[in-house]
XYZ file of N, CA and C in Angstrom:
513
model
N 16.732 61.654 -15.840
C 17.292 60.351 -16.095
C 17.017 59.410 -14.919
N 17.135 59.916 -13.716
C 16.857 59.111 -12.547
C 15.388 58.713 -12.522
N 14.553 59.647 -12.932
C 13.115 59.388 -12.987
C 12.804 58.265 -13.985
N 13.504 58.250 -15.131
C 13.308 57.230 -16.163
C 13.733 55.851 -15.660
N 14.871 55.772 -14.935
C 15.338 54.493 -14.373
C 14.392 53.997 -13.286
N 13.859 54.920 -12.523
C 12.917 54.542 -11.463
C 11.658 53.951 -12.076
N 11.179 54.525 -13.173
C 9.997 53.989 -13.840
C 10.257 52.588 -14.400
N 11.430 52.411 -15.035
C 11.782 51.084 -15.576
C 11.920 50.063 -14.447
N 12.584 50.447 -13.357
C 12.772 49.540 -12.225
C 11.425 49.200 -11.604
N 10.548 50.182 -11.501
C 9.217 49.950 -10.956
C 8.410 49.010 -11.837
N 8.494 49.192 -13.151
C 7.770 48.334 -14.092
C 8.295 46.899 -14.012
N 9.599 46.759 -13.896
C 10.195 45.416 -13.794
C 9.776 44.765 -12.480
N 9.815 45.531 -11.380
C 9.420 45.003 -10.068
C 7.954 44.575 -10.088
N 7.105 45.377 -10.735
C 5.689 45.055 -10.833
C 5.480 43.772 -11.652
N 6.227 43.613 -12.728
C 6.117 42.406 -13.557
C 6.570 41.172 -12.779
N 7.666 41.295 -12.049
C 8.165 40.170 -11.246
C 7.165 39.820 -10.153
N 6.615 40.821 -9.500
C 5.622 40.586 -8.464
C 4.380 39.914 -9.035
N 3.960 40.350 -10.198
C 2.796 39.729 -10.864
C 3.053 38.267 -11.188
N 4.244 37.961 -11.683
C 4.599 36.566 -11.977
C 4.634 35.735 -10.702
N 5.171 36.298 -9.640
C 5.259 35.572 -8.373
C 3.867 35.270 -7.835
N 2.976 36.236 -7.899
C 1.613 36.016 -7.411
C 0.899 34.982 -8.267
N 1.063 35.069 -9.571
C 0.433 34.101 -10.475
C 0.982 32.699 -10.231
N 2.277 32.582 -9.994
C 2.888 31.274 -9.750
C 2.401 30.678 -8.439
N 2.065 31.518 -7.471
C 1.604 31.017 -6.175
C 0.102 30.799 -6.117
N -0.600 31.141 -7.151
C -2.052 30.992 -7.157
C -2.417 29.517 -7.123
N -3.037 29.060 -6.025
C -3.346 27.648 -5.846
C -4.525 27.199 -6.689
N -5.328 28.149 -7.170
C -6.470 27.772 -8.001
C -6.026 27.140 -9.317
N -4.832 27.494 -9.771
C -4.342 26.965 -11.047
C -3.613 25.633 -10.882
N -3.239 25.292 -9.653
C -2.498 24.054 -9.415
C -3.470 22.889 -9.272
N -3.190 21.808 -9.938
C -3.989 20.603 -9.763
C -3.518 19.907 -8.496
N -4.439 19.531 -7.618
C -4.007 18.830 -6.395
C -3.427 17.463 -6.751
N -2.477 17.047 -5.950
C -1.869 15.735 -6.173
C -2.890 14.676 -5.791
N -3.162 13.775 -6.702
C -4.121 12.708 -6.464
C -3.375 11.436 -6.104
N -3.515 11.008 -4.858
C -2.912 9.743 -4.441
C -3.870 8.610 -4.774
N -3.346 7.510 -5.263
C -4.244 6.388 -5.532
C -4.808 5.855 -4.219
N -6.015 5.340 -4.251
C -6.563 4.788 -3.005
C -5.728 3.582 -2.569
N -5.637 3.357 -1.263
C -4.859 2.206 -0.809
C -5.504 0.908 -1.280
N -4.652 -0.031 -1.627
C -5.173 -1.335 -2.055
C -5.475 -2.173 -0.824
N -6.514 -2.975 -0.934
C -6.898 -3.856 0.170
C -7.590 -5.079 -0.401
N -7.425 -6.181 0.275
C -8.084 -7.420 -0.129
C -8.420 -8.208 1.132
N -9.621 -8.780 1.143
C -10.068 -9.554 2.301
C -10.297 -11.005 1.925
N -10.107 -11.869 2.904
C -10.274 -13.307 2.720
C -11.165 -13.826 3.844
N -12.174 -14.589 3.474
C -13.135 -15.105 4.452
C -12.559 -16.263 5.248
N -12.934 -16.307 6.508
C -12.625 -17.441 7.371
C -13.954 -18.083 7.739
N -14.008 -19.385 7.656
C -15.227 -20.123 7.959
C -15.047 -20.906 9.246
N -16.168 -21.307 9.817
C -16.130 -22.150 10.998
C -15.892 -23.598 10.595
N -16.009 -24.491 11.541
C -15.878 -25.925 11.271
C -17.093 -26.629 11.863
N -17.252 -27.887 11.529
C -18.376 -28.669 12.046
C -19.698 -28.076 11.590
N -20.597 -27.783 12.513
C -21.903 -27.225 12.150
C -21.791 -25.796 11.625
N -20.658 -25.125 11.864
C -20.427 -23.768 11.349
C -19.612 -23.744 10.061
N -19.424 -24.891 9.416
C -18.542 -24.987 8.251
C -18.951 -24.078 7.100
N -20.224 -23.756 6.979
C -20.683 -22.893 5.892
C -20.854 -21.439 6.352
N -20.560 -21.164 7.595
C -20.771 -19.833 8.171
C -19.454 -19.070 8.279
N -19.472 -17.806 7.831
C -18.282 -16.974 7.969
C -18.126 -16.584 9.434
N -16.961 -16.914 9.993
C -16.703 -16.619 11.401
C -15.600 -15.573 11.584
N -14.999 -15.157 10.483
C -13.955 -14.145 10.569
C -13.523 -13.691 9.195
N -12.579 -12.755 9.198
C -12.061 -12.222 7.940
C -10.627 -11.780 8.158
N -9.807 -12.019 7.160
C -8.409 -11.629 7.181
C -8.228 -10.593 6.082
N -7.725 -9.404 6.428
C -7.607 -8.314 5.457
C -6.179 -7.817 5.392
N -5.686 -7.643 4.164
C -4.374 -7.041 3.935
C -4.616 -5.674 3.298
N -3.973 -4.637 3.850
C -4.095 -3.286 3.314
C -2.709 -2.708 3.074
N -2.617 -1.904 2.032
C -1.347 -1.274 1.678
C -1.315 0.151 2.218
N -0.198 0.530 2.820
C 0.001 1.884 3.324
C 0.677 2.741 2.253
N 0.702 4.053 2.437
C 1.288 4.954 1.438
C 2.792 4.749 1.268
N 3.468 4.178 2.259
C 4.908 3.935 2.144
C 5.224 2.535 1.606
N 4.229 1.850 1.040
C 4.339 0.498 0.467
C 4.412 -0.605 1.510
N 4.357 -0.263 2.785
C 4.281 -1.307 3.798
C 2.831 -1.794 3.852
N 2.613 -2.904 4.553
C 1.257 -3.441 4.637
C 0.871 -3.735 6.078
N -0.420 -3.900 6.262
C -0.989 -4.358 7.522
C -1.814 -5.596 7.206
N -1.774 -6.577 8.081
C -2.624 -7.756 7.961
C -3.392 -7.868 9.278
N -4.720 -7.814 9.172
C -5.567 -7.773 10.360
C -6.598 -8.895 10.299
N -6.760 -9.563 11.419
C -7.775 -10.597 11.587
C -8.937 -9.992 12.359
N -10.148 -10.154 11.821
C -11.363 -9.787 12.536
C -12.088 -11.104 12.798
N -12.203 -11.446 14.061
C -12.792 -12.719 14.453
C -14.163 -12.467 15.071
N -15.194 -13.003 14.435
C -16.556 -12.808 14.915
C -16.990 -13.862 15.912
N -16.491 -15.076 15.761
C -16.858 -16.147 16.682
C -15.680 -16.400 17.622
N -15.938 -16.265 18.904
C -14.923 -16.539 19.910
C -15.620 -16.724 21.241
N -14.910 -17.308 22.157
C -15.494 -17.561 23.477
C -14.917 -16.560 24.474
N -15.804 -15.882 25.181
C -15.405 -14.858 26.143
C -14.404 -15.414 27.160
N -13.352 -14.627 27.388
C -12.291 -14.910 28.365
C -11.455 -16.142 28.044
N -11.596 -16.690 26.843
C -10.770 -17.812 26.418
C -9.641 -17.270 25.547
N -8.425 -17.750 25.762
C -7.289 -17.318 24.953
C -7.198 -18.249 23.743
N -7.616 -17.724 22.590
C -7.581 -18.483 21.338
C -6.184 -18.394 20.727
N -5.775 -19.442 20.024
C -4.477 -19.493 19.365
C -4.660 -19.231 17.872
N -3.896 -18.263 17.331
C -3.987 -17.881 15.925
C -2.711 -18.348 15.231
N -2.885 -19.099 14.155
C -1.749 -19.609 13.378
C -1.898 -19.160 11.935
N -0.906 -18.432 11.430
C -0.856 -17.980 10.037
C 0.259 -18.796 9.393
N -0.110 -19.748 8.538
C 0.817 -20.782 8.067
C 0.834 -20.837 6.543
N 1.985 -21.184 5.980
C 2.112 -21.336 4.538
C 1.286 -22.504 4.020
N 0.993 -22.482 2.723
C 0.199 -23.530 2.091
C -1.278 -23.304 2.321
N -2.104 -24.081 1.636
C -3.545 -23.910 1.857
C -4.004 -24.771 3.029
N -5.249 -24.582 3.434
C -5.730 -25.245 4.655
C -5.799 -26.764 4.531
N -5.866 -27.291 3.307
C -5.909 -28.747 3.150
C -4.521 -29.360 2.968
N -3.530 -28.536 2.603
C -2.159 -29.046 2.476
C -1.172 -27.980 2.959
N -1.101 -27.787 4.289
C -0.201 -26.776 4.851
C 1.267 -27.143 4.677
N 2.101 -26.108 4.715
C 3.550 -26.327 4.719
C 4.040 -26.146 6.151
N 5.337 -26.211 6.343
C 5.899 -25.998 7.680
C 6.273 -24.528 7.903
N 6.081 -23.682 6.886
C 6.405 -22.257 7.026
C 5.348 -21.561 7.870
N 5.785 -20.898 8.934
C 4.873 -20.155 9.804
C 5.152 -18.674 9.640
N 4.131 -17.946 9.206
C 4.259 -16.505 9.038
C 4.093 -15.788 10.369
N 3.164 -16.267 11.195
C 2.887 -15.591 12.456
C 2.072 -16.489 13.380
N 2.305 -16.376 14.666
C 1.444 -16.991 15.681
C 1.112 -15.899 16.686
N -0.126 -15.892 17.129
C -0.585 -14.889 18.096
C -1.623 -15.515 18.999
N -1.903 -14.840 20.077
C -3.010 -15.210 20.942
C -4.066 -14.125 20.840
N -5.326 -14.525 20.937
C -6.436 -13.579 20.885
C -7.396 -13.906 22.008
N -7.545 -12.985 22.937
C -8.449 -13.224 24.058
C -9.878 -12.958 23.606
N -10.719 -13.960 23.779
C -12.113 -13.856 23.373
C -12.885 -12.850 24.197
N -13.821 -12.172 23.537
C -14.676 -11.192 24.198
C -16.140 -11.615 24.128
N -16.425 -12.609 23.299
C -17.802 -12.983 23.033
C -18.375 -12.142 21.902
N -17.713 -11.050 21.570
C -18.085 -10.170 20.450
C -16.992 -10.213 19.404
N -16.797 -9.126 18.707
C -15.760 -9.069 17.667
C -14.394 -8.835 18.309
N -13.409 -9.608 17.844
C -12.025 -9.466 18.291
C -11.183 -9.087 17.084
N -10.341 -8.057 17.238
C -9.454 -7.618 16.161
C -8.020 -7.912 16.573
N -7.292 -8.605 15.689
C -5.911 -8.991 15.971
C -5.028 -8.476 14.840
N -4.051 -7.615 15.160
C -3.079 -7.162 14.165
C -2.009 -8.235 14.029
N -1.983 -8.897 12.887
C -0.953 -9.911 12.659
C 0.341 -9.259 12.194
N 0.233 -8.264 11.308
C 1.390 -7.502 10.849
C 0.975 -6.047 10.732
N 1.865 -5.137 11.105
C 1.592 -3.711 10.979
C 2.822 -3.018 10.410
N 2.626 -2.293 9.320
C 3.690 -1.519 8.661
C 4.911 -2.368 8.297
N 4.677 -3.533 7.703
C 5.802 -4.402 7.329
C 6.036 -4.380 5.821
N 7.288 -4.563 5.455
C 7.674 -4.735 4.055
C 8.364 -6.078 3.864
N 8.834 -6.644 4.966
C 9.481 -7.957 4.980
C 9.012 -8.685 6.228
N 8.995 -10.014 6.151
C 8.698 -10.817 7.333
C 9.712 -11.946 7.420
N 9.813 -12.523 8.578
C 10.686 -13.671 8.778
C 9.823 -14.913 8.923
N 9.958 -15.828 7.979
C 9.247 -17.105 8.038
C 9.987 -18.030 8.987
N 9.237 -18.697 9.826
C 9.826 -19.748 10.660
C 9.572 -21.065 9.943
N 10.631 -21.824 9.755
C 10.548 -23.070 9.005
C 10.865 -24.255 9.912
N 10.831 -25.434 9.339
C 11.101 -26.667 10.088
C 12.493 -26.624 10.709
N 12.626 -27.302 11.816
C 13.897 -27.454 12.539
C 14.480 -26.116 12.989
N 13.630 -25.106 13.209
C 14.085 -23.823 13.728
C 14.722 -22.889 12.720
N 14.748 -23.262 11.454
C 15.332 -22.390 10.435
C 14.409 -21.186 10.201
N 15.004 -20.079 9.766
C 14.220 -18.888 9.428
C 14.631 -18.390 8.047
N 13.721 -17.655 7.433
C 13.984 -17.111 6.103
C 13.245 -15.781 5.983
N 13.962 -14.726 5.599
C 13.324 -13.417 5.430
C 12.824 -13.286 3.993
N 11.575 -12.844 3.852
C 10.995 -12.652 2.514
C 10.354 -11.267 2.430
N 10.312 -10.729 1.203
C 9.600 -9.482 0.970
C 8.114 -9.714 1.186
N 7.441 -8.757 1.819
C 6.024 -8.935 2.106
C 5.285 -7.614 1.928
N 5.461 -7.025 0.732
C 4.665 -5.859 0.367
C 3.334 -6.379 -0.173
N 2.467 -5.495 -0.594
C 1.103 -5.880 -0.985
C 1.094 -6.980 -2.060
N 1.811 -6.775 -3.160
C 1.816 -7.771 -4.240
C 2.389 -9.106 -3.772
N 3.418 -9.048 -2.915
C 4.009 -10.272 -2.363
C 2.997 -11.017 -1.498
N 2.296 -10.259 -0.658
C 1.356 -10.870 0.286
C 0.199 -11.554 -0.431
N -0.421 -10.858 -1.387
C -1.583 -11.460 -2.053
C -1.180 -12.582 -3.012
N 0.107 -12.659 -3.354
C 0.591 -13.754 -4.197
C 1.092 -14.937 -3.361
N 1.225 -14.769 -2.057
C 1.732 -15.818 -1.189
C 0.597 -16.787 -0.842
N 0.850 -18.059 -0.928
C -0.158 -19.075 -0.595
C -0.051 -19.409 0.885
N -1.093 -19.065 1.635
C -1.098 -19.323 3.081
C -2.525 -19.551 3.554
N -2.650 -19.892 4.812
C -3.973 -20.013 5.431
C -3.869 -19.602 6.895
N -5.016 -19.314 7.464
C -5.067 -18.917 8.858
C -6.006 -19.855 9.592
N -5.575 -20.265 10.763
C -6.386 -21.158 11.596
C -6.433 -20.584 13.004
N -7.638 -20.516 13.571
C -7.812 -20.061 14.941
C -8.318 -21.246 15.743
N -7.527 -21.661 16.721
C -7.892 -22.784 17.606
C -8.618 -22.235 18.828
N -9.495 -23.059 19.382
C -10.265 -22.647 20.564
C -9.331 -22.235 21.705
N -8.300 -23.012 21.954
C -7.316 -22.681 22.990
C -6.051 -23.485 22.723
N -5.034 -23.249 23.515
C -3.758 -23.944 23.326
C -3.884 -25.442 23.545
N -4.852 -25.865 24.339
C -4.971 -27.281 24.683
C -6.145 -27.955 23.981
N -6.724 -27.275 23.013
C -7.897 -27.804 22.328
C -7.590 -28.081 20.865
N -8.186 -29.119 20.344
C -8.063 -29.423 18.922
C -9.181 -28.750 18.122
N -10.127 -28.111 18.811
C -11.258 -27.468 18.143
C -10.811 -26.211 17.399
N -11.240 -26.113 16.138
C -10.928 -24.953 15.317
C -12.136 -24.027 15.288
N -11.921 -22.764 15.617
C -12.978 -21.747 15.634
C -13.174 -21.154 14.240
N -12.055 -20.906 13.527
C -12.114 -20.307 12.191
C -10.930 -20.791 11.375
N -11.162 -20.953 10.072
C -10.088 -21.372 9.174
C -10.388 -20.841 7.779
N -9.334 -20.467 7.059
C -9.526 -20.003 5.693
C -8.212 -19.767 4.986
N -8.277 -19.769 3.685
C -7.084 -19.555 2.856
C -6.832 -18.060 2.652
N -5.573 -17.734 2.385
C -5.121 -16.359 2.199
C -4.283 -16.281 0.933
N -4.352 -15.150 0.255
C -3.500 -14.902 -0.904
C -3.760 -15.872 -2.033
N -2.684 -16.370 -2.598
C -2.752 -17.282 -3.749
C -3.530 -18.550 -3.409
N -3.475 -18.984 -2.172
C -4.193 -20.207 -1.764
C -5.702 -20.019 -1.823
N -6.187 -18.758 -1.774
C -7.620 -18.494 -1.788
C -8.187 -18.520 -3.206
N -7.333 -18.468 -4.195
C -7.811 -18.430 -5.606
C -8.209 -19.781 -6.098
């Protein structure tokens, strides 16, 4: 009788072990497919004699946690000059008073990369008279927002190195 129970217990243990091994077999599991990150780029053009020439690019990319990055790649700049970067609401021909971001970019004479936003889901807009307003700024929000970017030669110069529309303003 003990021998019979041992055989049944052994058969049950073998069946459970077989199921466990089959369940752990990775060949049968489909790997999780993550969608590729979304990204969109917007051209920046020069002014004056460079008005038809692309002098930079503004790119928004989506991260896996739904946050975004907005990066400026500036191709035209003057070495050792501190350029002023303005990311402003509205399109370049009719700007608003909403400021998304201001930064400085030191020229290298080559390509300059400026992170305007990194891993953000919300931003604080600076408005007229010092008012601020927090808005959602995930990928869909960003590409639907009408804005433009302007890069000035320096803080004391009226010369624009690059300018272009972003998001809804670019359509």
